[in-house]
Coordinates of C-alpha atoms in Angstrom, one line a residue:
X1 CA 0.0 0.0 0.0
X2 CA 1.4 3.4 -1.0
X3 CA 1.5 6.4 1.3
X4 CA 1.8 10.1 0.7
X5 CA 5.2 11.7 1.7
X6 CA 4.9 15.4 1.7
X7 CA 8.7 15.9 2.1
X8 CA 9.6 13.7 -0.8
X9 CA 10.4 14.7 -4.4
X10 CA 10.6 12.5 -7.5
X11 CA 13.6 14.5 -8.7
X12 CA 15.7 17.3 -7.4
X13 CA 17.5 19.3 -10.1
X14 CA 20.6 21.1 -8.9
X15 CA 21.2 24.1 -11.2
X16 CA 18.7 26.5 -12.7
X17 CA 20.3 27.1 -16.1
X18 CA 18.9 26.0 -19.5
X19 CA 19.5 22.3 -18.8
X20 CA 18.0 22.4 -15.3
X21 CA 15.0 24.5 -16.4
X22 CA 14.3 22.2 -19.3
X23 CA 14.4 19.2 -17.1
X24 CA 12.0 20.8 -14.6
X25 CA 9.6 21.6 -17.4
X26 CA 9.6 18.1 -18.8
X27 CA 9.3 16.4 -15.4
X28 CA 6.5 18.7 -14.2
X29 CA 4.6 18.4 -17.4
X30 CA 4.7 14.6 -16.9
X31 CA 3.2 15.3 -13.4
X32 CA 6.3 14.3 -11.4
X33 CA 7.2 16.3 -8.4
X34 CA 10.4 18.2 -9.3
X35 CA 12.3 20.9 -7.4
X36 CA 14.9 23.1 -9.2
X37 CA 17.6 24.3 -6.8
X38 CA 19.8 27.3 -7.7
X39 CA 22.3 29.1 -5.5
X40 CA 22.8 32.1 -7.7
X41 CA 20.6 33.3 -10.5
X42 CA 18.1 31.2 -12.3
X43 CA 19.1 31.2 -16.0
X44 CA 22.8 30.4 -15.6
X45 CA 25.7 32.0 -17.5
X46 CA 23.6 32.7 -20.6
X47 CA 21.8 35.5 -18.8
X48 CA 24.9 37.8 -19.3
X49 CA 24.7 37.3 -23.1
X50 CA 23.1 40.4 -24.6
X51 CA 22.2 38.8 -27.9
X52 CA 21.2 35.2 -28.7
X53 CA 20.7 34.6 -32.5
X54 CA 21.4 30.9 -32.9
X55 CA 18.7 29.3 -30.8
X56 CA 16.4 27.4 -33.2
X57 CA 13.0 28.9 -33.7
X58 CA 13.9 32.2 -31.9
X59 CA 15.1 34.8 -34.3
X60 CA 16.8 37.2 -31.8
X61 CA 16.6 37.5 -28.1
X62 CA 18.6 38.0 -24.9
X63 CA 19.9 35.3 -22.7
X64 CA 17.8 36.6 -19.8
X65 CA 14.6 36.7 -21.8
X66 CA 15.1 33.2 -23.2
X67 CA 15.7 31.6 -19.8
X68 CA 13.0 33.7 -18.1
X69 CA 10.6 32.1 -20.5
X70 CA 12.0 28.6 -19.7
X71 CA 11.4 29.2 -16.0
X72 CA 7.9 30.5 -16.5
X73 CA 7.1 27.4 -18.6
X74 CA 8.5 25.1 -16.0
X75 CA 6.6 26.9 -13.2
X76 CA 3.3 26.9 -15.1
X77 CA 3.6 23.1 -15.5
X78 CA 4.1 22.7 -11.7
X79 CA 7.8 22.7 -11.1
X80 CA 8.9 24.0 -7.7
X81 CA 11.9 26.4 -7.2
X82 CA 14.2 27.0 -4.2
X83 CA 17.0 29.5 -3.9
X84 CA 19.7 27.7 -1.9
X85 CA 23.1 26.2 -2.3
X86 CA 23.5 22.4 -2.4
X87 CA 26.2 21.5 0.1
X88 CA 26.4 17.7 -0.1
X89 CA 24.8 14.6 -1.4
X90 CA 23.9 11.2 0.1
X91 CA 23.2 9.0 -2.9
X92 CA 23.1 5.5 -1.3
X93 CA 19.7 3.7 -1.2
X94 CA 16.4 4.2 -2.9
X95 CA 15.8 7.6 -1.3
X96 CA 18.6 10.1 -1.7
X97 CA 19.3 13.3 0.2
X98 CA 20.4 16.6 -1.1
X99 CA 21.9 18.7 1.7
X100 CA 21.3 22.5 1.2
X101 CA 21.9 25.7 2.9
X102 CA 18.2 25.8 3.6
X103 CA 17.7 22.3 4.9
X104 CA 17.7 18.7 3.5
X105 CA 15.7 17.5 0.5
X106 CA 14.6 13.9 0.1
X107 CA 14.3 12.6 -3.5
X108 CA 14.3 9.5 -5.7
X109 CA 16.5 10.9 -8.4
X110 CA 19.0 13.8 -8.8
X111 CA 20.0 15.7 -11.9
X112 CA 23.3 17.6 -11.7
X113 CA 23.1 20.7 -13.9
X114 CA 25.4 23.1 -12.2
X115 CA 27.1 24.2 -15.5
X116 CA 30.4 26.0 -15.6
X117 CA 31.8 29.3 -14.5
X118 CA 34.3 31.8 -16.1
X119 CA 37.9 30.6 -15.6
X120 CA 40.1 32.7 -13.4
X121 CA 43.7 32.6 -14.5
X122 CA 45.3 33.4 -11.1
X123 CA 47.7 36.0 -12.4
X124 CA 49.1 38.4 -9.8
X125 CA 46.6 41.2 -9.1
X126 CA 43.6 39.4 -10.8
X127 CA 41.5 39.1 -7.6
X128 CA 42.7 42.3 -6.1
X129 CA 41.8 44.5 -9.1
X130 CA 38.6 42.6 -10.3
X131 CA 36.1 45.4 -11.0
X132 CA 38.9 48.0 -10.8
X133 CA 40.6 47.3 -14.1
X134 CA 40.3 43.5 -14.5
X135 CA 37.0 42.5 -16.2
X136 CA 35.2 39.5 -17.7
X137 CA 32.3 41.1 -19.6
X138 CA 33.1 43.4 -22.6
X139 CA 29.5 44.4 -23.1
X140 CA 29.1 45.6 -19.5
X141 CA 32.5 47.2 -18.9
X142 CA 33.9 48.1 -22.3
X143 CA 32.8 51.7 -22.1
X144 CA 34.9 52.3 -19.0
X145 CA 38.0 52.0 -21.2
X146 CA 37.0 54.5 -23.9
X147 CA 40.1 56.0 -25.4
X148 CA 42.4 53.6 -23.4
X149 CA 44.3 50.5 -24.4
X150 CA 43.2 47.1 -23.2
X151 CA 44.7 43.6 -23.0
X152 CA 42.5 40.7 -23.9
X153 CA 43.6 37.3 -22.5
X154 CA 42.6 34.2 -24.4
X155 CA 42.7 32.5 -27.8
X156 CA 39.2 31.0 -28.2
X157 CA 36.0 32.2 -29.7
X158 CA 35.1 34.6 -26.9
X159 CA 38.5 36.3 -27.0
X160 CA 38.5 36.7 -30.7
X161 CA 34.9 38.0 -30.9
X162 CA 35.1 40.3 -27.8
X163 CA 38.4 41.8 -28.9
X164 CA 36.6 43.1 -32.0
X165 CA 33.7 44.4 -29.9
X166 CA 36.1 46.3 -27.6
X167 CA 37.5 48.3 -30.5
X168 CA 34.3 50.3 -30.3
X169 CA 35.8 51.9 -27.1
X170 CA 39.5 51.2 -26.8
X171 CA 42.2 53.1 -28.6
X172 CA 44.0 49.8 -29.1
X173 CA 43.4 46.1 -28.2
X174 CA 46.3 43.7 -27.6
X175 CA 45.3 40.1 -27.5
X176 CA 47.6 37.7 -25.6
X177 CA 47.3 34.1 -26.9
X178 CA 49.1 31.3 -25.2
X179 CA 49.2 29.1 -28.3
X180 CA 50.6 29.6 -31.7
X181 CA 47.2 30.6 -33.1
X182 CA 43.6 31.1 -32.1
X183 CA 41.8 27.9 -31.3
X184 CA 38.4 29.0 -32.6
X185 CA 36.9 29.0 -36.1
X186 CA 39.3 30.6 -38.6
X187 CA 36.6 33.0 -39.9
X188 CA 36.0 34.3 -36.4
X189 CA 39.7 34.7 -35.7
X190 CA 40.2 36.5 -39.0
X191 CA 38.0 39.4 -37.9
X192 CA 40.4 40.0 -35.0
X193 CA 43.5 39.4 -37.0
X194 CA 42.5 41.8 -39.7
X195 CA 41.2 44.6 -37.5
X196 CA 43.6 47.6 -37.6
X197 CA 43.0 48.4 -33.9
X198 CA 44.0 44.9 -32.8
X199 CA 47.5 43.5 -32.2
X200 CA 47.7 39.7 -31.6
X201 CA 50.7 38.3 -29.8
X202 CA 51.1 34.5 -29.8
X203 CA 53.0 32.3 -27.3
X204 CA 52.7 34.7 -24.4
X205 CA 50.8 34.8 -21.2
X206 CA 49.9 37.5 -18.6
X207 CA 51.8 37.0 -15.3
X208 CA 50.6 40.0 -13.3
X209 CA 49.3 43.5 -13.2
X210 CA 50.1 46.4 -10.9
X211 CA 48.1 49.6 -10.3
X212 CA 48.8 53.2 -9.5
X213 CA 46.8 56.4 -9.5
X214 CA 43.5 55.9 -11.3
X215 CA 43.9 52.2 -12.3
X216 CA 46.1 49.6 -13.8
X217 CA 49.6 50.9 -14.8
X218 CA 51.8 48.0 -15.8
X219 CA 51.5 44.4 -16.9
X220 CA 54.1 41.6 -16.8
X221 CA 54.1 39.4 -19.9
X222 CA 55.9 36.1 -20.2
X223 CA 57.3 34.8 -23.5
X224 CA 56.6 31.1 -23.3
X225 CA 59.3 30.1 -25.7
X226 CA 62.2 32.1 -24.3
X227 CA 61.1 32.2 -20.7
X228 CA 61.8 35.9 -20.6
X229 CA 59.4 38.5 -19.1
X230 CA 58.7 42.1 -20.1
X231 CA 57.0 45.0 -18.5
X232 CA 54.2 46.3 -20.7
X233 CA 52.7 49.7 -20.5
X234 CA 50.2 51.5 -22.8
X235 CA 51.7 53.9 -25.3
X236 CA 50.3 57.0 -23.6
X237 CA 51.7 56.0 -20.2
X238 CA 48.2 56.0 -18.7
X239 CA 45.9 53.4 -17.3
X240 CA 44.6 50.3 -19.2
X241 CA 42.1 47.5 -18.8
X242 CA 42.4 43.7 -18.8
X243 CA 39.6 41.5 -20.1
X244 CA 39.8 37.8 -19.4
X245 CA 38.2 35.3 -21.8
X246 CA 39.8 32.0 -20.9
X247 CA 36.9 29.7 -21.1
X248 CA 35.0 28.0 -18.3
X249 CA 35.6 25.4 -15.6
X250 CA 33.0 22.8 -14.7
X251 CA 31.2 23.5 -11.4
X252 CA 31.6 19.9 -10.2
X253 CA 33.1 20.3 -6.7
X254 CA 29.7 19.1 -5.2
X255 CA 30.0 15.7 -6.9
X256 CA 33.7 15.2 -6.7
X257 CA 34.2 11.8 -5.1
X258 CA 30.5 11.0 -5.6
X259 CA 30.4 10.3 -9.3
X260 CA 33.1 9.7 -11.9
X261 CA 34.8 12.7 -13.4
X262 CA 37.3 13.0 -16.2
X263 CA 40.8 14.5 -15.6
X264 CA 39.5 18.0 -16.3
X265 CA 36.8 17.7 -13.8
X266 CA 33.8 17.1 -16.1
X267 CA 31.2 14.6 -15.2
X268 CA 31.3 11.3 -17.2
X269 CA 27.9 10.2 -18.3
X270 CA 26.8 7.0 -19.9
X271 CA 23.7 6.1 -22.0
X272 CA 21.0 8.7 -21.6
X273 CA 23.1 10.8 -19.3
X274 CA 23.2 8.6 -16.2
X275 CA 26.4 9.0 -14.1
X276 CA 28.3 6.2 -12.4
X277 CA 25.7 6.3 -9.6
X278 CA 22.2 4.9 -10.4
X279 CA 19.6 7.6 -10.2
X280 CA 22.0 10.4 -10.5
X281 CA 22.1 12.1 -13.9
X282 CA 24.1 15.0 -15.4
X283 CA 23.1 17.6 -18.0
X284 CA 24.6 20.7 -19.6
X285 CA 28.0 22.2 -19.6
X286 CA 29.4 20.3 -16.6
X287 CA 29.5 16.9 -18.4
X288 CA 31.9 15.5 -21.0
X289 CA 30.7 16.6 -24.4
X290 CA 32.0 18.2 -27.6
X291 CA 29.7 21.2 -27.9
X292 CA 28.6 23.5 -25.1
X293 CA 25.7 25.7 -26.3
X294 CA 22.3 26.5 -25.0
X295 CA 20.7 24.2 -27.5
X296 CA 22.8 21.2 -26.3
X297 CA 22.0 22.1 -22.7
X298 CA 18.3 22.1 -23.3
X299 CA 18.6 18.8 -25.2
X300 CA 20.5 17.3 -22.3
X301 CA 17.8 18.4 -19.9
X302 CA 15.0 16.8 -21.9
X303 CA 16.9 13.5 -22.3
X304 CA 17.8 13.3 -18.7
X305 CA 14.3 14.2 -17.5
X306 CA 12.7 11.4 -19.5
X307 CA 15.0 8.9 -18.0
X308 CA 14.4 10.3 -14.5
X309 CA 10.7 9.9 -15.0
X310 CA 11.2 6.2 -15.5
X311 CA 13.6 6.0 -12.6
X312 CA 11.3 7.8 -10.2
X313 CA 8.3 5.7 -11.3
X314 CA 10.3 2.5 -10.6
X315 CA 11.5 3.7 -7.2
X316 CA 8.0 4.7 -6.2
X317 CA 6.7 1.3 -7.1
X318 CA 9.6 -0.4 -5.2
X319 CA 9.3 1.6 -2.0
X320 CA 5.6 2.3 -1.9
X321 CA 6.4 6.0 -1.4
X322 CA 4.4 8.5 -3.5
X323 CA 5.5 12.2 -3.5
X324 CA 2.6 14.6 -3.7
X325 CA 2.7 15.1 -7.5
X326 CA 1.0 18.0 -9.3
X327 CA -2.5 17.1 -10.6
X328 CA -3.6 20.4 -12.2
X329 CA -1.1 22.9 -13.4
X330 CA -1.5 26.6 -14.2
X331 CA -0.9 25.6 -17.8
X332 CA -3.8 23.1 -17.8
X333 CA -6.1 25.6 -16.1
X334 CA -5.3 28.3 -18.7
X335 CA -5.9 25.8 -21.5
X336 CA -9.3 24.9 -20.1
X337 CA -10.3 28.5 -19.6
X338 CA -9.3 29.4 -23.1
X339 CA -11.2 26.4 -24.5
X340 CA -14.3 27.4 -22.5
X341 CA -14.1 31.0 -23.7
X342 CA -13.6 30.0 -27.3
X343 CA -16.6 27.7 -27.2
X344 CA -18.9 30.6 -26.3
X345 CA -22.6 30.4 -25.5
X346 CA -23.4 28.5 -28.7
X347 CA -20.8 25.9 -28.0
X348 CA -19.0 26.7 -31.3
X349 CA -15.5 28.0 -31.9
X350 CA -15.3 31.3 -33.7
X351 CA -12.9 31.6 -36.6
X352 CA -9.6 33.1 -35.6
X353 CA -8.8 36.6 -36.6
X354 CA -6.3 37.0 -39.5
X355 CA -2.7 37.1 -38.3
X356 CA -0.6 39.9 -39.5
X357 CA 2.8 39.1 -41.0
X358 CA 5.6 40.4 -38.9
X359 CA 6.7 42.8 -41.7
X360 CA 3.2 44.2 -42.0
X361 CA 3.0 44.7 -38.2
X362 CA 6.4 46.5 -38.2
X363 CA 5.4 48.7 -41.1
X364 CA 2.1 49.6 -39.4
X365 CA 3.8 50.5 -36.2
X366 CA 6.3 52.6 -38.0
X367 CA 3.6 54.5 -39.9
X368 CA 1.5 55.2 -36.8
X369 CA 4.4 56.5 -34.8
X370 CA 4.3 60.3 -34.4
X371 CA 7.4 62.5 -34.2
X372 CA 8.6 62.9 -30.7
X373 CA 7.1 59.7 -29.3
X374 CA 9.6 57.8 -27.1
X375 CA 7.9 54.5 -26.9
X376 CA 6.8 52.0 -29.6
X377 CA 3.4 50.5 -29.8
X378 CA 4.7 47.2 -28.4
X379 CA 6.3 49.0 -25.4
X380 CA 3.1 51.0 -24.8
X381 CA 1.2 47.8 -24.7
X382 CA 3.5 46.3 -22.2
X383 CA 3.4 49.4 -20.1
X384 CA -0.4 49.3 -20.2
X385 CA -0.3 45.8 -18.7
X386 CA 2.0 47.0 -15.8
X387 CA 0.0 50.1 -15.2
X388 CA -3.3 48.1 -15.1
X389 CA -1.9 45.9 -12.4
X390 CA -0.6 48.6 -10.1
X391 CA -2.7 48.8 -6.9
X392 CA -2.0 52.5 -6.1
X393 CA -0.7 55.5 -7.9
X394 CA 3.0 56.3 -7.8
X395 CA 4.4 59.9 -7.9
X396 CA 7.8 60.4 -9.4
X397 CA 9.6 63.2 -7.6
X398 CA 12.0 64.6 -10.2
X399 CA 14.9 66.4 -8.6
X400 CA 16.3 68.5 -11.4
X401 CA 19.1 70.8 -12.2
X402 CA 19.7 73.1 -15.2
X403 CA 21.3 70.6 -17.5
X404 CA 19.9 69.1 -20.7
X405 CA 19.8 65.7 -18.9
X406 CA 17.2 67.0 -16.6
X407 CA 15.1 68.1 -19.5
X408 CA 15.5 64.7 -21.0
X409 CA 14.3 63.0 -17.8
X410 CA 11.3 65.3 -17.5
X411 CA 10.3 64.5 -21.0
X412 CA 10.8 60.8 -20.5
X413 CA 8.7 60.7 -17.4
X414 CA 6.1 63.0 -18.9
X415 CA 5.3 60.6 -21.6
X416 CA 5.1 57.7 -19.1
X417 CA 2.6 59.7 -17.0
X418 CA 0.5 60.4 -20.1
X419 CA 0.4 56.7 -20.9
X420 CA -0.4 55.5 -17.3
X421 CA -4.1 56.1 -17.2
X422 CA -3.8 57.9 -13.9
X423 CA -1.4 55.4 -12.2
X424 CA 1.6 57.8 -12.5
X425 CA 2.2 61.4 -11.5
X426 CA 5.2 63.5 -11.4
X427 CA 6.4 66.6 -9.6
X428 CA 9.4 68.6 -10.7
X429 CA 11.6 70.0 -7.9
X430 CA 14.4 72.6 -8.5
X431 CA 17.6 73.0 -6.7
X432 CA 16.0 75.3 -4.2
X433 CA 13.6 72.6 -3.2
X434 CA 10.6 74.3 -4.8
X435 CA 7.9 72.6 -6.9
X436 CA 8.1 73.9 -10.4
X437 CA 5.6 71.6 -12.1
X438 CA 3.0 68.9 -11.3
X439 CA 1.7 66.4 -13.8
X440 CA -0.9 63.6 -13.4
X441 CA -4.5 63.3 -12.5
X442 CA -3.9 61.7 -9.1
X443 CA -1.1 63.8 -7.8
X444 CA -1.4 64.6 -4.1
X445 CA -3.0 68.0 -3.3
X446 CA 0.0 68.9 -1.1
X447 CA 2.1 69.5 -4.2
X448 CA 1.7 73.2 -5.1
X449 CA 3.8 75.0 -7.7
X450 CA 6.0 77.6 -6.0
X451 CA 5.8 75.9 -2.6
X452 CA 8.6 73.8 -1.0
X453 CA 8.5 70.1 -1.8
X454 CA 8.4 67.8 1.2
X455 CA 9.2 64.1 0.9
X456 CA 9.2 62.0 4.0
X457 CA 10.7 58.6 4.8
X458 CA 8.3 55.9 6.2
X459 CA 7.4 56.6 9.8
X460 CA 9.7 54.9 12.4
X461 CA 8.5 52.9 15.4
X462 CA 8.0 56.1 17.4
X463 CA 5.7 57.6 14.8
X464 CA 8.0 60.3 13.6
X465 CA 8.9 60.7 10.0
X466 CA 12.2 62.0 8.7
X467 CA 12.1 64.6 5.9
X468 CA 14.3 63.9 2.9
X469 CA 16.4 66.8 1.6
X470 CA 15.1 67.9 -1.8
X471 CA 17.4 70.8 -2.4
X472 CA 21.0 71.4 -3.4
X473 CA 23.4 73.8 -5.1
X474 CA 24.4 74.3 -8.8
X475 CA 27.8 75.0 -10.2
X476 CA 28.4 77.6 -12.9
X477 CA 27.2 75.3 -15.6
X478 CA 23.9 74.6 -14.0
X479 CA 24.9 71.1 -12.8
X480 CA 23.9 70.0 -9.4
X481 CA 26.8 69.6 -6.9
X482 CA 26.9 66.6 -4.5
X483 CA 29.1 64.9 -2.0
X484 CA 30.4 61.7 -3.7
X485 CA 31.3 60.3 -0.3
X486 CA 27.9 60.8 1.2
X487 CA 25.3 58.2 1.9
X488 CA 23.2 57.9 -1.4
X489 CA 24.5 61.2 -2.8
X490 CA 21.8 63.6 -4.1
X491 CA 23.1 63.5 -7.6
X492 CA 20.7 65.2 -10.1
X493 CA 18.7 64.6 -12.1
X494 CA 16.9 61.9 -10.2
X495 CA 13.5 60.2 -10.2
X496 CA 12.4 59.1 -6.7
X497 CA 9.4 56.7 -6.5
X498 CA 7.0 58.0 -3.9
X499 CA 3.4 57.3 -2.8
X500 CA 0.9 59.4 -1.0
X501 CA 0.9 59.2 2.8
X502 CA -2.2 59.3 5.0
X503 CA -1.5 63.0 5.7
X504 CA -1.2 63.8 1.9
X505 CA 2.6 64.2 2.0
X506 CA 4.8 62.2 -0.4
X507 CA 6.4 59.1 1.2
X508 CA 9.6 57.9 -0.4
X509 CA 9.5 54.2 -1.1
X510 CA 13.3 53.8 -1.0
X511 CA 13.6 53.3 -4.8
X512 CA 15.3 55.9 -7.0
X513 CA 17.2 56.3 -10.3
X514 CA 19.8 59.0 -10.9
X515 CA 20.0 59.8 -14.6
X516 CA 17.5 58.7 -17.2
X517 CA 16.4 55.1 -16.8
X518 CA 16.5 54.1 -20.5
X519 CA 18.5 51.4 -22.3
X520 CA 18.8 48.2 -20.3
X521 CA 17.6 49.9 -17.2
X522 CA 14.1 50.7 -18.6
X523 CA 12.7 47.3 -17.7
X524 CA 14.0 47.4 -14.1
X525 CA 12.6 50.9 -13.7
X526 CA 9.2 49.9 -14.9
X527 CA 9.2 46.9 -12.6
X528 CA 10.4 49.2 -9.8
X529 CA 7.2 51.2 -10.3
X530 CA 5.1 48.0 -10.1
X531 CA 6.9 46.9 -6.9
X532 CA 6.5 50.3 -5.3
X533 CA 2.8 50.5 -6.2
X534 CA 2.1 46.9 -5.3
X535 CA 1.3 44.1 -5.4
X536 CA 4.7 43.7 -6.9
X537 CA 6.5 40.8 -8.5
X538 CA 5.8 37.4 -7.0
X539 CA 8.4 36.3 -4.5
X540 CA 9.0 33.0 -2.6
X541 CA 7.8 33.2 1.0
X542 CA 11.3 32.5 2.4
X543 CA 12.9 35.3 0.3
X544 CA 10.1 37.7 1.3
X545 CA 10.5 36.9 5.0
X546 CA 14.2 37.4 4.8
X547 CA 13.8 40.8 3.1
X548 CA 11.2 41.9 5.7
X549 CA 13.4 40.8 8.6
X550 CA 16.2 43.3 7.9
X551 CA 16.1 45.5 11.0
X552 CA 19.1 47.9 10.5
X553 CA 19.0 51.0 8.2
X554 CA 20.6 49.8 5.0
X555 CA 21.5 51.9 2.0
X556 CA 22.3 50.3 -1.3
X557 CA 23.9 52.4 -4.1
X558 CA 24.2 50.6 -7.4
X559 CA 26.5 52.2 -10.0
X560 CA 25.3 51.1 -13.5
X561 CA 25.7 51.6 -17.2
X562 CA 22.8 51.7 -19.6
X563 CA 24.7 49.3 -21.9
X564 CA 25.2 46.7 -19.2
X565 CA 23.2 43.5 -19.4
X566 CA 24.0 42.4 -15.8
X567 CA 23.0 45.7 -14.1
X568 CA 19.2 45.5 -14.4
X569 CA 19.0 42.2 -12.4
X570 CA 21.1 43.8 -9.6
X571 CA 19.0 47.0 -9.6
X572 CA 15.8 45.0 -9.6
X573 CA 16.9 42.7 -6.8
X574 CA 18.0 45.5 -4.5
X575 CA 14.9 47.5 -5.2
X576 CA 12.5 44.6 -4.8
X577 CA 14.0 44.2 -1.3
X578 CA 13.6 47.9 -0.6
X579 CA 10.0 47.8 -1.7
X580 CA 9.3 45.3 1.1
X581 CA 11.2 46.9 3.9
X582 CA 11.3 50.6 5.0
X583 CA 14.7 50.1 6.5
X584 CA 16.2 49.6 3.0
X585 CA 16.9 52.2 0.4
X586 CA 18.2 51.2 -3.0
X587 CA 19.2 53.9 -5.5
X588 CA 20.8 53.4 -8.9
X589 CA 23.2 55.8 -10.5
X590 CA 24.1 56.0 -14.2
X591 CA 27.8 56.2 -13.8
X592 CA 28.4 57.8 -17.2
X593 CA 26.8 61.0 -15.8
X594 CA 28.4 60.9 -12.3
X595 CA 32.1 60.2 -12.8
X596 CA 32.7 61.4 -9.2
X597 CA 31.2 58.2 -8.0
X598 CA 33.4 56.1 -10.3
X599 CA 36.4 57.8 -8.9
X600 CA 35.2 57.6 -5.3
X601 CA 34.9 53.8 -5.4
X602 CA 37.6 53.1 -8.0
X603 CA 34.9 51.4 -10.1
X604 CA 36.0 50.1 -13.5
X605 CA 33.3 47.5 -13.8
X606 CA 29.5 47.5 -13.3
X607 CA 27.4 46.9 -11.5
X608 CA 29.3 48.3 -8.6
X609 CA 27.3 47.9 -5.3
X610 CA 28.0 50.0 -2.3
X611 CA 26.2 48.9 0.9
X612 CA 26.1 50.9 4.1
X613 CA 24.5 49.1 7.0
X614 CA 23.7 50.6 10.3
X615 CA 25.2 54.0 9.2
X616 CA 23.7 57.4 9.6
X617 CA 24.2 60.7 7.8
X618 CA 25.9 63.6 9.5
X619 CA 24.9 67.2 8.8
X620 CA 27.0 67.3 5.7
X621 CA 25.5 64.1 4.4
X622 CA 28.7 62.1 4.8
X623 CA 28.5 58.5 6.0
X624 CA 28.7 58.3 9.8
X625 CA 29.9 55.2 11.7
X626 CA 28.6 52.0 10.1
X627 CA 29.6 49.0 8.0
X628 CA 30.4 49.7 4.4
X629 CA 30.9 47.0 1.7
X630 CA 31.7 47.4 -1.9
X631 CA 30.9 44.5 -4.3
X632 CA 30.9 44.0 -8.1
X633 CA 28.9 41.8 -10.4
X634 CA 25.3 40.7 -11.1
X635 CA 23.3 39.8 -8.0
X636 CA 20.0 38.0 -7.8
X637 CA 17.6 38.5 -4.9
X638 CA 19.1 35.6 -2.8
X639 CA 22.6 36.9 -3.4
X640 CA 21.6 40.5 -2.5
X641 CA 19.9 39.3 0.7
X642 CA 23.1 37.4 1.6
X643 CA 25.2 40.6 1.0
X644 CA 22.8 42.5 3.3
X645 CA 23.2 39.9 6.0
X646 CA 19.6 38.6 5.7

């Protein structure tokens, strides 16, 4: 006789990249109970890829968009997700155990899909200057080296392709290749070899870098044939950057000593991707294979999932244990509702409306667009969905100076207000702290043109509310002056997300963007509005409770670039936390407009995250005693919570 076991899974998938997400989708669709475990960011390494053009059936997309769709598909079929780190495995017996940082998981089968991570070379100064001259993402950090020389380390596909991309910014690119030639396709290598701004040096390797005022100053390069080293400096004697593209290493430390690995550390799989341990399978970039691409990872995930279905079924029959499997998924419910709606009162299905060809749709959109419009019809439609779901209006407090950038921000926000159907308002505040304009049908009555603007922070436990400074000084050019060393400096222009308090005053939600939130930051800004207004993006109960439990004043400054593909996730993660907890403020700064902040923190990579916990602001706005931490790189909500000590 079988019994229900609420703590048991059919399969636990370790790794939330394309392989793991595909396996979760297949298993859940077959109505097996599956949990996808991910310690970092669901989506894996492909999320940092700005453009994906070789995934079959998808013309052009981003890595993040592609894997976000995969996750939604898996969730809609009933897959479960947990943000935690797998710390150990017990694989003996019919029921296996996955030890995690959030507790133990019992399961019949395990799929290892932890992928691979960028290879660190270990040259002297690599760890010390990561984010301050040493980088791993050309798309995100290339612009920091505009007009400067850069070294590219590597001889594979990524090194060849990214060296060409870096010529958009760098005055010269020198590629250091260990071998006698590039190891990638000759046509890709030819683009680098034939570019007049690129010099390729073969048979050499980087041994170390040293820094001085403003960044990296010297590099030590070894000639592998002669054994001699040289000191390399850029021709202008200034600073330079180093971009490392040396491939990936398999993330297999969890299974070392558990399943068989090859000498390079990759998992050895047999027929249908089973490892040397029955019931433990491997999929994706961590296993021995001859091609590591998204399409092969998803194929691995599907193949392993089908085999794990059979394995879980046999183990359930053998042990008499039955995990609580999904019986009605969101996908099935949606299909049933659609069928019911299509049938109509007469029980017949209406003929579908003609489908426009994509070219016709694009032409129609182009023809209907009026001069001066900032948003396409597709974006307007997406905005309409977000605005329609907002549970309360949001007022954007625009702190402006006398620069063209302020005028750009005001125009950008003005068009959003016009499209919001009453869900957005804006108030323009000049450097003297006076209201100069109010826009929007639901703007609080307390906002009066010519009167001082007053924005308060959420009330503390004693019922008092602190007033946020909304004034500043301008230099001779009309640019706002600010203290780069202060807590969340008042750099203008800025858009602060506020809501109306019970007394009619504006209450700051803790979310702000300094600059104009366009480019890659547009989506994170729109989702910030949704999170500030409520109900906000869905969040697992454990992550929500961790965010709400932060009990110290915590300020998060994120230095971003509008061309960075990793920054939006970091901004969104920090601001989602801030939207849930009045103790947290999370403000993003477009570093291209505020170079003082880049210099203050020596940032040569984005996102740069500056966290001040338990600190206060003195009369001059400078940071008082408290704990400050500076971090670099993309962060998911679980990673950001860990940085905040939650």
